[in-house]
Coordinates of C-alpha atoms in Angstrom, one line a residue:
M361 CA -6.8 41.5 -16.0
L362 CA -6.6 38.2 -17.9
A363 CA -9.3 35.7 -17.3
I364 CA -8.7 32.1 -18.2
D365 CA -11.7 29.9 -19.2
G366 CA -12.1 26.2 -18.7
N367 CA -10.2 25.4 -21.9
G368 CA -7.2 27.6 -21.0
E369 CA -8.1 30.3 -23.5
G370 CA -7.6 33.9 -22.2
E371 CA -9.3 37.1 -23.0
R372 CA -8.9 40.6 -21.7
D373 CA -11.8 41.7 -19.6
G374 CA -10.9 45.4 -19.7
G375 CA -10.8 45.7 -15.9
G376 CA -7.0 46.0 -15.4
D377 CA -6.8 49.8 -15.6
D378 CA -9.6 50.7 -13.3
D379 CA -8.6 51.1 -9.7
S380 CA -11.8 52.8 -8.6
D381 CA -13.6 49.7 -7.4
E382 CA -11.2 47.7 -5.2
R383 CA -13.9 45.0 -4.4
T384 CA -14.4 44.3 -8.1
A385 CA -10.6 44.4 -8.8
R386 CA -9.7 42.0 -6.1
A387 CA -12.5 39.4 -6.5
P388 CA -12.0 36.4 -8.8
H389 CA -13.4 36.6 -12.3
L390 CA -16.7 34.7 -12.9
V391 CA -18.0 33.0 -15.9
R392 CA -21.5 31.5 -16.4
P393 CA -21.3 27.7 -16.2
A394 CA -23.0 25.1 -18.2
G395 CA -24.5 22.0 -16.7
W396 CA -25.9 21.1 -13.3
W397 CA -24.0 23.5 -11.1
S398 CA -25.6 26.5 -12.9
M399 CA -28.5 26.0 -10.5
I400 CA -26.2 26.6 -7.6
A401 CA -24.0 29.6 -8.5
D402 CA -21.6 30.9 -11.1
T403 CA -18.5 29.0 -11.8
F404 CA -15.2 30.7 -11.0
S405 CA -12.7 30.7 -13.8
P406 CA -9.0 30.7 -13.0
R407 CA -7.5 34.2 -12.8
A408 CA -4.2 35.1 -14.4
L409 CA -1.1 35.4 -12.3
A410 CA -0.7 38.8 -10.8
P411 CA 2.8 40.1 -11.2
G412 CA 4.9 39.4 -8.0
G413 CA 2.4 37.4 -6.1
A414 CA -0.6 35.4 -7.2
V415 CA -2.2 32.9 -4.8
R416 CA -3.5 29.6 -6.3
V417 CA -6.6 28.0 -4.7
R418 CA -7.5 24.5 -5.7
W419 CA -10.7 22.7 -4.5
L420 CA -10.0 19.1 -3.3
G421 CA -13.7 18.3 -2.8
T422 CA -15.7 18.5 0.4
A423 CA -14.2 21.3 2.5
G424 CA -10.7 20.6 1.3
F425 CA -8.4 23.2 -0.4
A426 CA -4.8 23.5 -1.5
I427 CA -3.6 27.1 -1.3
E428 CA -0.2 27.8 -2.8
H429 CA 2.1 30.9 -3.1
A430 CA 5.8 31.1 -3.8
G431 CA 6.2 27.4 -3.7
V432 CA 4.6 26.9 -0.2
V433 CA 1.5 24.7 -0.1
V434 CA -1.1 24.9 2.7
L435 CA -3.8 22.2 2.7
I436 CA -7.0 22.7 4.7
D437 CA -9.2 19.7 5.5
P438 CA -7.8 17.6 2.7
Y439 CA -10.0 14.5 2.2
V440 CA -9.1 12.7 -1.0
T441 CA -9.8 9.1 -0.1
R442 CA -13.6 9.5 -0.6
A443 CA -14.5 6.2 1.0
S444 CA -17.8 4.7 -0.3
L445 CA -20.9 4.9 1.9
R446 CA -20.7 1.1 2.5
R447 CA -17.2 1.4 3.8
C448 CA -18.1 4.4 6.0
L449 CA -21.0 2.4 7.5
L450 CA -19.3 -1.0 7.9
E451 CA -15.5 -0.8 8.0
R452 CA -12.6 0.9 9.7
L453 CA -11.5 3.7 7.4
V454 CA -8.0 3.6 5.8
P455 CA -6.5 6.4 3.7
D456 CA -6.2 5.6 0.0
A457 CA -2.5 5.8 -0.5
A458 CA -2.8 6.2 -4.3
A459 CA -5.3 9.0 -4.0
V460 CA -3.1 10.8 -1.5
A461 CA -0.1 10.5 -3.7
R462 CA -2.1 11.7 -6.8
H463 CA -4.1 14.5 -5.3
A464 CA -2.0 15.7 -2.3
P465 CA 1.6 15.2 -3.5
R466 CA 3.0 18.3 -1.8
A467 CA 2.3 20.1 1.5
D468 CA 4.2 22.3 3.9
V469 CA 1.3 22.9 6.2
I470 CA -1.9 20.8 6.8
I471 CA -4.8 22.4 8.8
A472 CA -7.6 20.4 10.4
G473 CA -10.7 22.7 10.8
H474 CA -12.3 19.9 12.8
T475 CA -11.8 16.1 13.0
H476 CA -14.8 14.4 11.4
F477 CA -13.5 11.8 9.0
D478 CA -14.4 13.8 5.9
H479 CA -12.0 16.5 7.0
A480 CA -9.3 14.6 8.9
L481 CA -9.0 11.0 7.7
D482 CA -6.1 11.7 5.2
I483 CA -4.2 14.3 7.3
P484 CA -1.8 11.9 9.0
A485 CA -1.1 10.0 5.8
I486 CA -0.4 13.2 3.9
A487 CA 1.8 14.5 6.8
L488 CA 3.8 11.3 6.8
R489 CA 4.3 11.4 3.1
T490 CA 5.2 15.0 2.7
G491 CA 6.8 16.0 6.0
A492 CA 4.2 18.8 6.5
T493 CA 3.4 20.3 9.9
V494 CA -0.1 19.8 11.1
F495 CA -2.1 22.5 12.9
G496 CA -5.4 21.5 14.6
S497 CA -7.2 20.7 17.8
R498 CA -6.2 18.4 20.6
S499 CA -8.2 15.7 18.7
A500 CA -6.1 16.3 15.6
V501 CA -3.0 16.1 17.7
A502 CA -4.1 12.7 19.1
L503 CA -5.0 11.4 15.7
C504 CA -1.7 12.4 14.2
R505 CA 0.4 11.1 17.0
G506 CA -1.5 7.8 17.1
S507 CA -0.7 7.5 13.3
G508 CA 3.0 8.0 13.8
V509 CA 3.4 11.7 12.9
P510 CA 6.4 13.0 14.9
A511 CA 5.3 15.2 17.8
A512 CA 7.5 18.0 16.5
R513 CA 5.4 18.3 13.4
V514 CA 2.0 18.6 15.1
R515 CA 0.7 21.9 16.6
D516 CA -2.2 22.2 19.0
V517 CA -4.0 25.5 18.2
E518 CA -6.7 25.4 20.8
R519 CA -6.4 28.6 22.8
A520 CA -6.8 28.9 26.5
P521 CA -10.2 30.2 27.7
G522 CA -10.2 34.0 27.2
G523 CA -6.9 33.8 25.3
E524 CA -6.1 35.3 21.9
P525 CA -6.4 33.2 18.8
V526 CA -3.3 31.3 17.9
V527 CA -1.3 32.8 15.0
A528 CA 1.3 30.9 13.0
E529 CA 3.8 32.3 10.4
V530 CA 4.8 29.7 7.7
G531 CA 6.9 31.1 4.9
P532 CA 4.8 33.9 3.2
F533 CA 1.6 32.7 5.0
Q534 CA 0.1 34.1 8.2
L535 CA -2.5 31.7 9.7
R536 CA -4.9 32.7 12.4
F537 CA -7.1 30.0 14.0
L538 CA -10.5 31.4 15.1
P539 CA -12.9 29.6 17.4
S540 CA -15.9 28.4 15.4
A541 CA -18.7 25.9 15.6
H542 CA -20.2 22.9 13.7
S543 CA -23.6 23.0 12.2
P544 CA -26.2 21.0 14.2
L545 CA -27.2 19.1 11.1
M546 CA -28.3 15.8 12.7
L547 CA -31.8 16.6 14.0
G548 CA -30.5 19.7 15.7
R549 CA -27.3 18.1 17.1
V550 CA -23.7 18.2 16.0
P551 CA -22.7 14.7 14.6
F552 CA -20.2 12.7 16.6
P553 CA -19.5 15.3 19.2
G554 CA -16.6 15.2 21.7
D555 CA -12.9 14.7 21.3
I556 CA -10.6 12.0 19.9
A557 CA -8.6 11.0 22.9
D558 CA -7.6 7.4 22.4
C559 CA -6.1 6.4 19.0
D560 CA -4.8 3.0 19.9
Q561 CA -7.4 1.4 17.6
I562 CA -6.3 3.2 14.4
P563 CA -7.7 2.7 11.8
L564 CA -11.0 4.1 13.2
R565 CA -14.5 3.7 12.1
A566 CA -16.3 6.8 10.8
E567 CA -18.1 7.5 14.1
R568 CA -14.9 7.4 16.1
Y569 CA -13.8 10.6 14.2
R570 CA -15.2 12.9 16.8
C571 CA -15.7 16.5 15.9
G572 CA -13.2 18.0 18.4
A573 CA -12.7 21.8 18.6
V574 CA -13.8 23.7 15.4
F575 CA -11.8 26.5 13.8
A576 CA -12.3 29.0 11.1
V577 CA -9.0 29.8 9.5
E578 CA -7.9 33.3 8.4
I579 CA -5.1 33.3 5.9
R580 CA -3.0 36.3 4.8
V581 CA -0.5 35.9 2.0
A582 CA 0.8 38.1 -0.8
G583 CA -1.5 40.9 0.2
R584 CA -4.5 38.6 -0.1
H585 CA -7.0 37.8 2.7
L586 CA -8.8 34.5 2.7
V587 CA -11.1 32.8 5.3
H588 CA -12.0 29.1 5.4
L589 CA -15.2 28.2 7.1
G590 CA -15.3 24.4 7.0
S591 CA -18.7 23.9 8.7
A592 CA -21.9 25.8 8.0
E593 CA -21.9 27.6 11.4
L594 CA -19.8 30.5 12.8
V595 CA -19.0 32.4 15.9
E596 CA -19.5 36.0 14.8
A597 CA -17.4 37.5 17.6
S598 CA -14.4 35.7 16.2
F599 CA -14.2 37.9 13.2
D600 CA -12.6 41.3 13.8
R601 CA -11.3 41.7 10.3
K602 CA -13.9 42.0 7.5
E603 CA -14.0 41.9 3.7
P604 CA -11.8 38.9 2.9
D605 CA -10.9 38.7 -0.8
L606 CA -12.2 35.1 -0.8
L607 CA -14.4 33.2 1.7
L608 CA -14.2 29.4 1.3
L609 CA -17.7 28.5 2.6
C610 CA -19.1 25.1 3.6
V611 CA -22.6 24.4 2.3
A612 CA -23.4 21.1 4.1
G613 CA -25.8 21.6 7.0
W614 CA -26.4 25.3 6.4
T615 CA -30.2 25.0 6.8
A616 CA -29.7 23.8 10.4
S617 CA -27.9 27.0 11.4
R618 CA -30.2 29.9 12.1
D619 CA -30.0 32.8 9.6
F620 CA -26.7 31.4 8.4
P621 CA -26.3 33.4 5.1
E622 CA -27.3 36.6 6.7
R623 CA -24.9 36.1 9.6
V624 CA -22.1 35.3 7.3
A625 CA -22.7 38.5 5.3
R626 CA -22.8 40.6 8.5
A627 CA -19.8 39.1 10.1
L628 CA -17.5 39.0 7.1
S629 CA -18.8 41.1 4.1
P630 CA -16.7 38.9 1.8
R631 CA -15.7 40.2 -1.7
A632 CA -16.2 36.7 -3.1
V633 CA -17.5 33.4 -1.9
L634 CA -16.4 29.9 -3.1
L635 CA -19.0 27.3 -2.1
S636 CA -17.6 23.9 -0.9
H637 CA -18.8 20.7 0.8
W638 CA -21.9 20.4 -1.4
D639 CA -20.6 17.4 -3.3
N640 CA -21.3 13.7 -2.8
F641 CA -18.1 12.8 -1.1
F642 CA -18.8 9.0 -1.3
L643 CA -17.9 9.2 -5.0
P644 CA -14.2 9.3 -6.1
L645 CA -12.4 12.5 -7.0
D646 CA -11.8 11.4 -10.6
R647 CA -15.6 11.4 -11.3
P648 CA -17.5 14.6 -11.9
A649 CA -19.0 16.2 -8.8
V650 CA -22.6 15.4 -8.0
A651 CA -24.4 18.1 -6.0
L652 CA -26.6 16.7 -3.3
P653 CA -30.2 18.1 -3.5
A654 CA -30.4 18.3 0.3
M655 CA -27.7 21.0 0.2
Q656 CA -30.1 23.6 -1.2
G657 CA -27.2 25.4 -2.8
A658 CA -29.4 27.6 -5.0
R659 CA -31.4 28.8 -2.0
L660 CA -28.2 29.6 -0.1
T661 CA -26.8 31.5 -3.0
E662 CA -29.9 33.5 -3.4
R663 CA -30.1 34.5 0.3
L664 CA -26.4 35.2 0.6
G665 CA -26.6 37.4 -2.6
R666 CA -29.5 39.3 -1.1
A667 CA -27.6 39.9 2.2
S668 CA -24.4 41.0 0.5
R669 CA -25.2 42.3 -3.0
D670 CA -21.6 43.2 -3.9
T671 CA -20.4 39.7 -3.2
K672 CA -19.5 37.3 -6.1
I673 CA -20.6 33.7 -5.3
G674 CA -19.3 30.7 -7.2
V675 CA -18.3 27.1 -7.3
L676 CA -15.5 25.1 -8.9
P677 CA -15.5 21.7 -10.5
L678 CA -13.7 19.0 -8.5
L679 CA -9.9 19.7 -8.6
G680 CA -10.7 23.0 -10.3
E681 CA -8.6 26.1 -9.3
L682 CA -8.6 29.8 -9.4
W683 CA -6.0 32.6 -8.8
I684 CA -6.5 35.6 -6.6

């Protein structure tokens, strides 16, 4: 296997001929980082293209990711506007068209894990610019339709009570939308609960971006299995398929969710975990990420590592990427 470091230099790690340990072979390569994030976890280095089908995963900040294979791009919770704290407190929020064009130039699918502003603000703008189809809750549907996204390009994936999770096939991707939950991070309560029903007032203020239904997203593509958990809470019963190759795991609010690291380990047994939503999202994407101390990333990493000793745990720099 060829591991690529941050400068683009490659070296053979000697693991390409050993098929005895599937967990090690399928997990992304890790390198020891320098700088502030070394207190949180290792830093993932990009992994070389696998013949016939590598999957590229790029971190867009917060819980946002771009996942690409065979020319098809799936965006999850893409929030690239990064409005300042002052704007979030005092103004209606408007997507930054330049940031959208620069950081989300292509998309075939956009997924809203839930509809707080730091997950959903940019989704309609990206959909209108790229022609992508949006998958999300009824709140996401209302937000997109109120923003002018054609109804034919918006899919409601909330299942009927007792029904099976919605599954969508898009190109080489299979997407499964699993019921999940939001961390009760505001004094034991979910911030801005409820649904977005009336979008006549777009643009909205931050507090009008109600949470809506919450989903974990299971992705299968090119023989790889990924899971996106965009809030630091989960519904264990949703997960009937364990050992994803990569878990994209939200950090924000994890201390408010009882036994969160241990429950994640039991429910999923991931081969590798990429931590997200630990960054100060009031700062622009073109500045280095700043880890918020309240996130307690080092403590999360330590507990998750104890609960799942074979799991690799890491982070990426803003707009960094890896291949699996």
